[in-house]
Tab-separated table of C-alpha atoms and ligand atoms in Angstrom:
chain	number	residue	atom	x	y	z
A	19	UNK	CA	57.126	109.091	93.729
A	20	UNK	CA	53.690	107.742	92.878
A	21	UNK	CA	53.737	104.180	91.667
A	22	UNK	CA	50.419	102.486	90.909
A	23	UNK	CA	50.406	98.930	92.215
A	24	UNK	CA	49.704	96.153	89.725
A	25	UNK	CA	50.598	95.766	86.103
A	26	UNK	CA	48.632	94.808	82.996
A	27	UNK	CA	50.999	92.006	81.971
A	28	UNK	CA	50.906	90.559	85.520
A	29	UNK	CA	47.088	90.600	85.655
A	30	UNK	CA	46.867	88.786	82.317
A	31	UNK	CA	49.258	86.078	83.554
A	32	UNK	CA	47.107	85.451	86.641
A	33	UNK	CA	43.919	85.267	84.561
A	34	UNK	CA	45.511	82.713	82.182
A	35	UNK	CA	46.687	80.458	85.006
A	36	UNK	CA	43.119	80.286	86.396
A	37	UNK	CA	41.490	79.531	83.034
A	38	UNK	CA	40.296	76.189	81.576
A	39	UNK	CA	42.042	74.047	78.891
A	40	UNK	CA	40.673	75.997	75.851
A	41	UNK	CA	41.780	79.302	77.317
A	42	UNK	CA	45.155	77.815	78.244
A	43	UNK	CA	45.672	76.839	74.568
A	44	UNK	CA	44.762	80.386	73.521
A	45	UNK	CA	47.109	81.760	76.129
A	46	UNK	CA	49.893	79.476	74.876
A	47	UNK	CA	49.462	80.677	71.288
A	48	UNK	CA	49.390	84.283	72.535
A	49	UNK	CA	52.553	83.620	74.509
A	50	UNK	CA	54.329	82.778	71.243
A	51	UNK	CA	53.457	86.181	69.739
A	52	UNK	CA	56.125	88.821	70.477
A	53	UNK	CA	54.975	90.986	73.354
A	54	UNK	CA	54.500	94.698	72.611
A	55	UNK	CA	57.467	96.865	73.519
A	56	UNK	CA	57.010	98.666	76.846
A	57	UNK	CA	58.005	102.303	76.766
A	58	UNK	CA	58.368	105.134	79.288
A	59	UNK	CA	58.157	108.875	78.674
A	60	UNK	CA	60.369	111.267	80.663
A	61	UNK	CA	58.917	114.779	80.459
A	62	UNK	CA	55.207	114.620	79.644
A	63	UNK	CA	54.769	118.075	78.092
A	64	UNK	CA	53.845	119.124	74.568
A	65	UNK	CA	56.180	117.108	72.367
A	66	UNK	CA	55.592	113.972	74.436
A	67	UNK	CA	52.105	113.823	72.873
A	68	UNK	CA	53.696	113.153	69.476
A	69	UNK	CA	55.823	110.383	70.954
A	70	UNK	CA	52.809	108.736	72.579
A	71	UNK	CA	50.886	108.991	69.299
A	72	UNK	CA	53.798	107.360	67.463
A	73	UNK	CA	54.227	104.549	69.980
A	74	UNK	CA	50.509	103.807	70.011
A	75	UNK	CA	50.355	103.765	66.197
A	76	UNK	CA	53.310	101.358	66.095
A	77	UNK	CA	51.734	98.966	68.619
A	78	UNK	CA	54.065	99.739	71.533
A	79	UNK	CA	52.672	100.314	75.032
A	80	UNK	CA	53.393	103.511	76.925
A	81	UNK	CA	53.399	102.067	80.435
A	82	UNK	CA	55.019	104.831	82.491
A	83	UNK	CA	55.588	108.570	82.545
A	84	UNK	CA	57.829	110.760	84.680
A	85	UNK	CA	57.424	114.502	85.134
A	86	UNK	CA	58.487	116.914	87.845
A	87	UNK	CA	55.123	118.710	87.609
A	88	UNK	CA	52.500	116.695	89.567
A	89	UNK	CA	49.576	118.280	87.706
A	90	UNK	CA	51.067	117.401	84.304
A	91	UNK	CA	51.680	113.884	85.557
A	92	UNK	CA	48.089	113.443	86.686
A	93	UNK	CA	46.570	115.000	83.556
A	94	UNK	CA	48.696	113.033	81.103
A	95	UNK	CA	48.312	109.734	82.956
A	96	UNK	CA	44.534	110.067	82.587
A	97	UNK	CA	44.751	111.282	78.972
A	98	UNK	CA	47.071	108.444	77.888
A	99	UNK	CA	45.731	105.753	80.271
A	100	UNK	CA	49.186	105.231	81.769
A	101	UNK	CA	49.340	103.197	84.985
A	102	UNK	CA	52.770	104.104	86.357
A	103	UNK	CA	53.629	107.720	87.160
A	104	UNK	CA	56.783	109.097	88.737
A	105	UNK	CA	58.035	112.482	89.889
A	106	UNK	CA	61.651	111.331	89.470
A	107	UNK	CA	62.837	109.760	86.212
A	108	UNK	CA	65.202	107.442	88.131
A	109	UNK	CA	62.191	105.647	89.590
A	110	UNK	CA	60.691	105.227	86.121
A	111	UNK	CA	63.946	103.685	84.898
A	112	UNK	CA	63.816	101.172	87.773
A	113	UNK	CA	60.440	99.830	86.584
A	114	UNK	CA	60.929	96.163	85.620
A	115	UNK	CA	60.465	95.210	81.965
A	116	UNK	CA	60.887	98.653	80.415
A	117	UNK	CA	62.369	98.398	76.893
A	118	UNK	CA	62.821	102.021	75.861
A	119	UNK	CA	62.299	105.632	76.890
A	120	UNK	CA	61.596	108.909	75.165
A	121	UNK	CA	63.333	111.857	76.787
A	122	UNK	CA	61.079	114.883	76.267
A	123	UNK	CA	62.349	117.189	79.012
A	124	UNK	CA	63.631	120.757	78.391
A	125	UNK	CA	66.964	120.977	76.558
A	126	UNK	CA	69.023	121.331	79.741
A	127	UNK	CA	67.572	118.070	81.090
A	128	UNK	CA	68.417	115.596	78.304
A	129	UNK	CA	71.847	114.627	79.602
A	130	UNK	CA	71.090	113.156	83.057
A	131	UNK	CA	68.154	110.920	82.006
A	132	UNK	CA	70.116	109.631	78.996
A	133	UNK	CA	73.067	108.607	81.181
A	134	UNK	CA	70.692	106.985	83.679
A	135	UNK	CA	68.771	105.122	80.941
A	136	UNK	CA	72.036	103.822	79.473
A	137	UNK	CA	73.112	102.635	82.929
A	138	UNK	CA	69.775	100.794	83.220
A	139	UNK	CA	70.258	99.171	79.776
A	140	UNK	CA	67.258	100.996	78.280
A	141	UNK	CA	67.179	102.298	74.681
A	142	UNK	CA	66.787	106.071	74.276
A	143	UNK	CA	64.898	108.331	71.890
A	144	UNK	CA	66.154	111.779	72.929
A	145	UNK	CA	64.524	115.038	71.930
A	146	UNK	CA	66.555	117.683	70.148
A	147	UNK	CA	68.930	119.358	70.658
A	148	UNK	CA	70.749	116.345	72.058
A	149	UNK	CA	72.516	118.576	74.605
A	150	UNK	CA	73.661	122.091	75.362
A	151	UNK	CA	77.363	121.309	74.981
A	152	UNK	CA	79.564	118.974	72.985
A	153	UNK	CA	81.007	117.565	76.217
A	154	UNK	CA	77.530	116.517	77.338
A	155	UNK	CA	76.798	115.028	73.927
A	156	UNK	CA	80.058	113.054	74.009
A	157	UNK	CA	79.161	111.656	77.439
A	158	UNK	CA	75.681	110.644	76.256
A	159	UNK	CA	77.043	108.963	73.127
A	160	UNK	CA	79.775	107.137	75.071
A	161	UNK	CA	77.357	105.965	77.799
A	162	UNK	CA	74.906	104.519	75.268
A	163	UNK	CA	77.653	102.926	73.192
A	164	UNK	CA	79.281	101.319	76.247
A	165	UNK	CA	75.911	100.049	77.496
A	166	UNK	CA	75.013	98.730	74.024
A	167	UNK	CA	71.727	100.660	73.917
A	168	UNK	CA	70.212	102.577	71.013
A	169	UNK	CA	70.540	106.364	71.098
A	170	UNK	CA	68.369	108.112	68.497
A	171	UNK	CA	67.919	111.893	68.392
A	172	UNK	CA	64.494	113.148	67.338
A	173	UNK	CA	65.424	115.228	64.322
A	174	UNK	CA	62.129	114.094	62.870
A	175	UNK	CA	62.607	115.956	59.575
A	176	UNK	CA	64.775	113.022	58.497
A	177	UNK	CA	61.509	111.057	58.534
A	178	UNK	CA	59.638	113.639	56.451
A	179	UNK	CA	58.612	112.015	53.146
A	180	UNK	CA	59.548	115.067	51.075
A	181	UNK	CA	62.992	115.098	52.699
A	182	UNK	CA	63.380	111.393	51.946
A	183	UNK	CA	62.512	111.966	48.269
A	184	UNK	CA	64.820	114.985	48.083
A	185	UNK	CA	67.725	113.034	49.546
A	186	UNK	CA	67.174	110.184	47.124
A	187	UNK	CA	67.046	112.603	44.153
A	188	UNK	CA	70.198	114.414	45.321
A	189	UNK	CA	72.094	111.158	45.858
A	190	UNK	CA	71.030	109.758	42.474
A	191	UNK	CA	72.508	112.856	40.779
A	192	UNK	CA	69.129	113.918	39.367
A	193	UNK	CA	69.697	117.532	40.480
A	194	UNK	CA	73.285	117.641	39.221
A	195	UNK	CA	75.861	119.442	41.343
A	196	UNK	CA	74.286	121.169	44.358
A	197	UNK	CA	74.668	124.938	44.257
A	198	UNK	CA	72.414	126.410	46.976
A	199	UNK	CA	70.402	124.910	49.863
A	200	UNK	CA	67.908	127.134	51.694
A	201	UNK	CA	66.235	125.839	54.852
A	202	UNK	CA	63.591	127.631	56.904
A	203	UNK	CA	61.736	126.802	60.127
A	204	UNK	CA	59.847	129.690	61.638
A	205	UNK	CA	56.666	130.275	63.637
A	206	UNK	CA	55.053	132.613	66.160
A	207	UNK	CA	54.258	130.249	69.044
A	208	UNK	CA	50.715	129.974	67.663
A	209	UNK	CA	50.210	133.691	68.236
A	210	UNK	CA	50.934	133.452	71.978
A	211	UNK	CA	51.975	136.664	73.718
A	212	UNK	CA	54.930	134.953	75.407
A	213	UNK	CA	57.550	132.343	74.634
A	214	UNK	CA	57.043	129.281	76.913
A	215	UNK	CA	59.407	129.251	79.945
A	216	UNK	CA	61.271	126.122	78.807
A	217	UNK	CA	62.279	127.980	75.639
A	218	UNK	CA	62.767	131.602	76.748
A	219	UNK	CA	65.138	130.944	79.682
A	220	UNK	CA	68.787	130.343	78.891
A	221	UNK	CA	69.155	128.035	81.922
A	222	UNK	CA	66.545	125.617	80.500
A	223	UNK	CA	66.865	126.094	76.738
A	224	UNK	CA	70.533	126.984	76.250
A	225	UNK	CA	69.673	129.081	73.190
A	226	UNK	CA	66.808	130.706	71.343
A	227	UNK	CA	65.359	129.984	67.928
A	228	UNK	CA	68.813	129.315	66.443
A	229	UNK	CA	69.322	126.313	68.722
A	230	UNK	CA	65.658	125.309	68.998
A	231	UNK	CA	64.597	125.405	65.334
A	232	UNK	CA	68.100	125.693	63.949
A	233	UNK	CA	69.364	122.345	65.224
A	234	UNK	CA	66.751	120.635	62.988
A	235	UNK	CA	67.953	122.674	60.014
A	236	UNK	CA	71.658	122.126	60.702
A	237	UNK	CA	70.907	118.401	60.711
A	238	UNK	CA	68.924	118.761	57.486
A	239	UNK	CA	71.706	120.799	55.900
A	240	UNK	CA	74.158	117.958	56.558
A	241	UNK	CA	71.604	115.306	55.539
A	242	UNK	CA	70.847	116.939	52.179
A	243	UNK	CA	73.962	118.985	51.409
A	244	UNK	CA	76.776	117.044	53.091
A	245	UNK	CA	79.377	118.341	55.538
A	246	UNK	CA	79.380	122.073	56.321
A	247	UNK	CA	82.765	123.829	56.177
A	248	UNK	CA	81.860	127.317	57.432
A	249	UNK	CA	79.031	129.264	59.077
A	250	UNK	CA	78.430	133.022	59.214
A	251	UNK	CA	75.546	133.975	61.483
A	252	UNK	CA	73.485	136.941	62.626
A	253	UNK	CA	70.997	136.794	65.491
A	254	UNK	CA	68.469	139.334	66.764
A	255	UNK	CA	65.767	139.723	69.404
A	256	UNK	CA	63.039	141.662	67.639
A	257	UNK	CA	59.636	140.780	69.087
A	258	UNK	CA	59.762	139.160	72.520
A	259	UNK	CA	61.194	140.599	75.748
A	260	UNK	CA	63.531	137.642	76.362
A	261	UNK	CA	67.217	137.038	77.030
A	262	UNK	CA	67.607	134.853	73.894
A	263	UNK	CA	67.397	135.524	70.149
A	264	UNK	CA	64.010	135.192	68.445
A	265	UNK	CA	65.310	135.597	64.870
A	266	UNK	CA	68.442	134.216	63.191
A	267	UNK	CA	70.029	133.737	59.779
A	268	UNK	CA	73.087	131.637	58.971
A	269	UNK	CA	75.030	131.648	55.734
A	270	UNK	CA	76.530	128.207	55.019
A	271	UNK	CA	79.498	127.077	52.983
A	272	UNK	CA	79.402	123.328	52.309
A	273	UNK	CA	82.595	121.305	51.848
A	274	UNK	CA	81.365	120.609	48.299
A	275	UNK	CA	81.608	124.336	47.559
A	276	UNK	CA	77.810	124.772	47.517
A	277	UNK	CA	76.322	127.703	49.430
A	278	UNK	CA	73.339	127.686	51.733
A	279	UNK	CA	71.113	129.644	54.071
A	280	UNK	CA	69.358	128.744	57.297
A	281	UNK	CA	66.515	130.948	58.540
A	282	UNK	CA	64.919	130.444	61.944
A	283	UNK	CA	62.434	132.646	63.757
A	284	UNK	CA	59.833	132.897	66.481
A	285	UNK	CA	58.851	136.138	64.765
A	286	UNK	CA	57.084	134.663	61.722
A	287	UNK	CA	53.325	134.755	61.220
A	288	UNK	CA	51.977	131.239	61.560
A	289	UNK	CA	53.906	128.021	60.823
A	290	UNK	CA	56.473	128.431	58.071
A	291	UNK	CA	58.725	125.496	57.249
A	292	UNK	CA	60.342	124.505	53.996
A	293	UNK	CA	63.445	123.658	52.022
A	294	UNK	CA	64.695	124.724	48.608
A	295	UNK	CA	67.530	122.771	47.002
A	296	UNK	CA	69.134	124.016	43.806
A	297	UNK	CA	71.426	122.000	41.554
A	298	UNK	CA	72.900	122.442	38.100
A	299	UNK	CA	70.235	120.127	36.594
A	300	UNK	CA	67.164	121.094	38.581
A	301	UNK	CA	65.645	122.437	41.768
A	302	UNK	CA	63.413	121.146	44.558
A	303	UNK	CA	60.927	123.385	46.351
A	304	UNK	CA	59.039	122.289	49.464
A	305	UNK	CA	56.883	124.446	51.685
A	306	UNK	CA	54.368	123.685	54.421
A	307	UNK	CA	53.061	127.235	54.207
A	308	UNK	CA	49.835	126.317	52.448
A	309	UNK	CA	48.887	123.565	54.911
A	310	UNK	CA	49.009	121.118	51.977
A	311	UNK	CA	52.730	120.364	51.727
A	312	UNK	CA	53.867	119.942	48.159
A	313	UNK	CA	57.295	118.963	46.881
A	314	UNK	CA	57.974	120.465	43.470
A	315	UNK	CA	60.771	119.390	41.133
A	316	UNK	CA	61.601	122.055	38.561
A	317	UNK	CA	63.913	121.199	35.678
A	318	UNK	CA	64.654	122.205	32.114
A	319	UNK	CA	64.461	119.804	29.202
A	320	UNK	CA	67.316	120.057	26.680
A	321	UNK	CA	66.433	122.639	24.038
A	322	UNK	CA	64.065	124.555	26.310
A	323	UNK	CA	65.909	127.863	26.305
A	324	UNK	CA	63.099	130.281	27.093
A	325	UNK	CA	63.104	132.380	30.290
A	326	UNK	CA	59.819	130.957	31.486
A	327	UNK	CA	57.983	127.624	31.740
A	328	UNK	CA	60.641	125.155	32.800
A	329	UNK	CA	59.269	121.645	33.266
A	330	UNK	CA	57.943	120.711	36.700
A	331	UNK	CA	56.467	117.743	38.527
A	332	UNK	CA	55.044	117.742	42.036
A	333	UNK	CA	54.037	115.371	44.801
A	334	UNK	CA	51.695	116.056	47.655
A	335	UNK	CA	53.189	114.720	50.871
A	336	UNK	CA	51.160	113.797	53.962
A	337	UNK	CA	51.428	116.441	56.684
A	338	UNK	CA	52.016	115.745	60.345
A	339	UNK	CA	53.329	112.176	60.163
A	340	UNK	CA	57.050	112.905	60.637
A	341	UNK	CA	57.092	112.323	64.399
A	342	UNK	CA	55.216	109.021	64.156
A	343	UNK	CA	57.578	107.847	61.408
A	344	UNK	CA	60.577	108.833	63.549
A	345	UNK	CA	59.171	106.908	66.526
A	346	UNK	CA	58.477	103.878	64.311
A	347	UNK	CA	62.074	103.941	63.046
A	348	UNK	CA	63.327	104.141	66.641
A	349	UNK	CA	61.278	101.047	67.563
A	350	UNK	CA	62.712	99.218	64.544
A	351	UNK	CA	66.222	100.102	65.733
A	352	UNK	CA	65.330	98.871	69.231
A	353	UNK	CA	64.152	95.567	67.760
A	354	UNK	CA	67.182	95.329	65.492
A	355	UNK	CA	65.079	95.432	62.329
A	356	UNK	CA	66.129	98.873	61.099
A	357	UNK	CA	68.928	101.442	61.276
A	358	UNK	CA	69.165	104.347	63.712
A	359	UNK	CA	67.968	107.134	61.413
A	360	UNK	CA	69.542	109.950	63.438
A	361	UNK	CA	72.344	108.927	65.779
A	362	UNK	CA	73.833	110.641	68.813
A	363	UNK	CA	76.725	111.689	66.581
A	364	UNK	CA	74.274	113.285	64.120
A	365	UNK	CA	72.632	115.156	67.007
A	366	UNK	CA	76.068	116.263	68.222
A	367	UNK	CA	76.981	117.591	64.773
A	368	UNK	CA	73.787	119.672	64.669
A	369	UNK	CA	74.625	121.193	68.068
A	370	UNK	CA	78.214	121.772	66.944
A	371	UNK	CA	77.000	123.843	63.979
A	372	UNK	CA	74.582	125.778	66.205
A	373	UNK	CA	77.313	126.568	68.752
A	374	UNK	CA	79.709	127.620	65.981
A	375	UNK	CA	76.962	129.899	64.649
A	376	UNK	CA	76.582	131.561	68.062
A	377	UNK	CA	80.361	132.109	68.070
A	378	UNK	CA	80.112	133.608	64.580
A	379	UNK	CA	77.304	135.969	65.640
A	380	UNK	CA	79.296	137.108	68.675
A	381	UNK	CA	82.467	137.659	66.629
A	382	UNK	CA	80.748	139.114	63.580
A	383	UNK	CA	82.923	136.783	61.500
A	384	UNK	CA	82.629	133.476	59.630
A	385	UNK	CA	83.642	130.430	61.692
A	386	UNK	CA	85.270	127.348	60.155
A	387	UNK	CA	84.044	123.873	61.022
A	388	UNK	CA	86.963	121.449	61.145
A	389	UNK	CA	85.910	118.032	59.820
B	415	NAD	N1	61.324	117.396	67.653
B	415	NAD	C1	60.585	118.496	67.674
B	415	NAD	O1	60.117	118.969	66.660
B	415	NAD	C2	60.317	119.188	68.966
B	415	NAD	C3	59.213	120.049	69.101
B	415	NAD	C4	58.994	120.654	70.335
B	415	NAD	C5	59.882	120.446	71.379
B	415	NAD	N2	60.969	119.619	71.212
B	415	NAD	C6	61.925	119.391	72.294
B	415	NAD	O2	61.278	118.596	73.281
B	415	NAD	C7	61.710	119.006	74.583
B	415	NAD	C8	60.485	119.367	75.419
B	415	NAD	O3	59.765	120.388	74.763
B	415	NAD	P1	58.210	120.608	75.082
B	415	NAD	O4	57.723	121.608	74.097
B	415	NAD	O5	57.504	119.327	75.191
B	415	NAD	O6	58.342	121.311	76.509
B	415	NAD	P2	57.280	121.301	77.688
B	415	NAD	O7	57.708	122.369	78.613
B	415	NAD	O8	55.901	121.335	77.135
B	415	NAD	O9	57.480	119.866	78.369
B	415	NAD	C9	58.613	119.524	79.134
B	415	NAD	C10	58.128	118.711	80.322
B	415	NAD	O10	59.275	118.208	81.033
B	415	NAD	C11	59.007	118.294	82.420
B	415	NAD	N3	60.300	118.269	83.119
B	415	NAD	C12	61.187	119.258	83.284
B	415	NAD	N4	62.303	118.793	83.912
B	415	NAD	C13	62.090	117.478	84.135
B	415	NAD	C14	62.859	116.442	84.733
B	415	NAD	N5	64.085	116.667	85.208
B	415	NAD	N6	62.318	115.191	84.804
B	415	NAD	C15	61.070	114.941	84.317
B	415	NAD	N7	60.294	115.897	83.750
B	415	NAD	C16	60.800	117.142	83.645
B	415	NAD	C17	58.208	119.574	82.587
B	415	NAD	O11	57.466	119.602	83.786
B	415	NAD	C18	57.326	119.535	81.339
B	415	NAD	O12	56.093	118.888	81.592
B	415	NAD	C19	62.690	120.160	74.362
B	415	NAD	O13	64.001	119.650	74.368
B	415	NAD	C20	62.351	120.655	72.974
B	415	NAD	O14	63.447	121.253	72.305
B	415	NAD	C21	61.177	118.992	70.039
């Protein structure tokens, strides 16, 4: 454990007590302002950067990081100007005055820090997938509920502005009855020759692209299309020499009777994410393929009975802000000023659909989802 002595809040308090009357008045007025939330990051790898960016943008202070890799700890502490660094997350959770933590460790290491944070009374933003098993997810949900702390799962697509508009249009009935929902998240690890260890090893990741990318899409399927009644999945390992699947497709049957399709891959070329929602009155098309994400609403005015030129309107949506919006919503939930946008139960349901899809792929049969 490496803990840096001293603390910014403590130093400020000493300086104020030694100051003259004018400064004391300033200090008193500052004391009335709510203090910034103090946050810790457990697992300071790639995705943690997005959390730090989100916290900083929202005015929270990242005061501590924990990582089992000493080099990562040192590099990130310097990069993010973080004073407190720990090799063991339990020591981070013992830091006085910590309000919340982001858990950004590999999939297999979400469970233990979440239970420990709940026991310490600290709110949790947990990376996806929430867990590798439903038993683990149940324990995480129960621990946070019993401790009265927030548990939000970082399915950040719920914070995507195009998704928000799509959900609002679906719920208002503007698209009519949903008929088909297609969801895709695929990439090629930025052209890297290998899948990173935390994702290619079953012991750390629990699953390949179907769990990694798919859990986002299973959550989105539920968020946009409602409960899923059945999954029928195929998986394949086509490009990388790994023990997990790098390509997967899942056929969905929603409880509403609508059909759907989930496509995930580490075998795409470049970043390829989008959703396509079809209803009896219109369709939504969203793709990040071009680098300028555009949501398109296609519909047909009454009397327009030609094969081509249906009416369309489109909105350009800002790229790359989903994670910061998700972090901001988590902070609002921590402060009691906003809802938990993606709960532990939501995260559990996404994992449940992923696990059922693995069962389906192994059986070569559709698998029902009891609701
Ligand atoms: N929401 C998203 O879109 C998104 C995107 C990428 C990754 N993720 C998720 O975030 C998590 C981390 O992914 P990543 O790409 O940042 O991986 P990463 O390998 O870059 O970072 C993980 C870090 O955790 C550290 N670590 C491992 N075990 C630890 C432990 N017990 N205690 C403290 N630190 C530990 C590692 O040393 C590493 O620095 C995964 O669960 C992944 O699925 C989510």
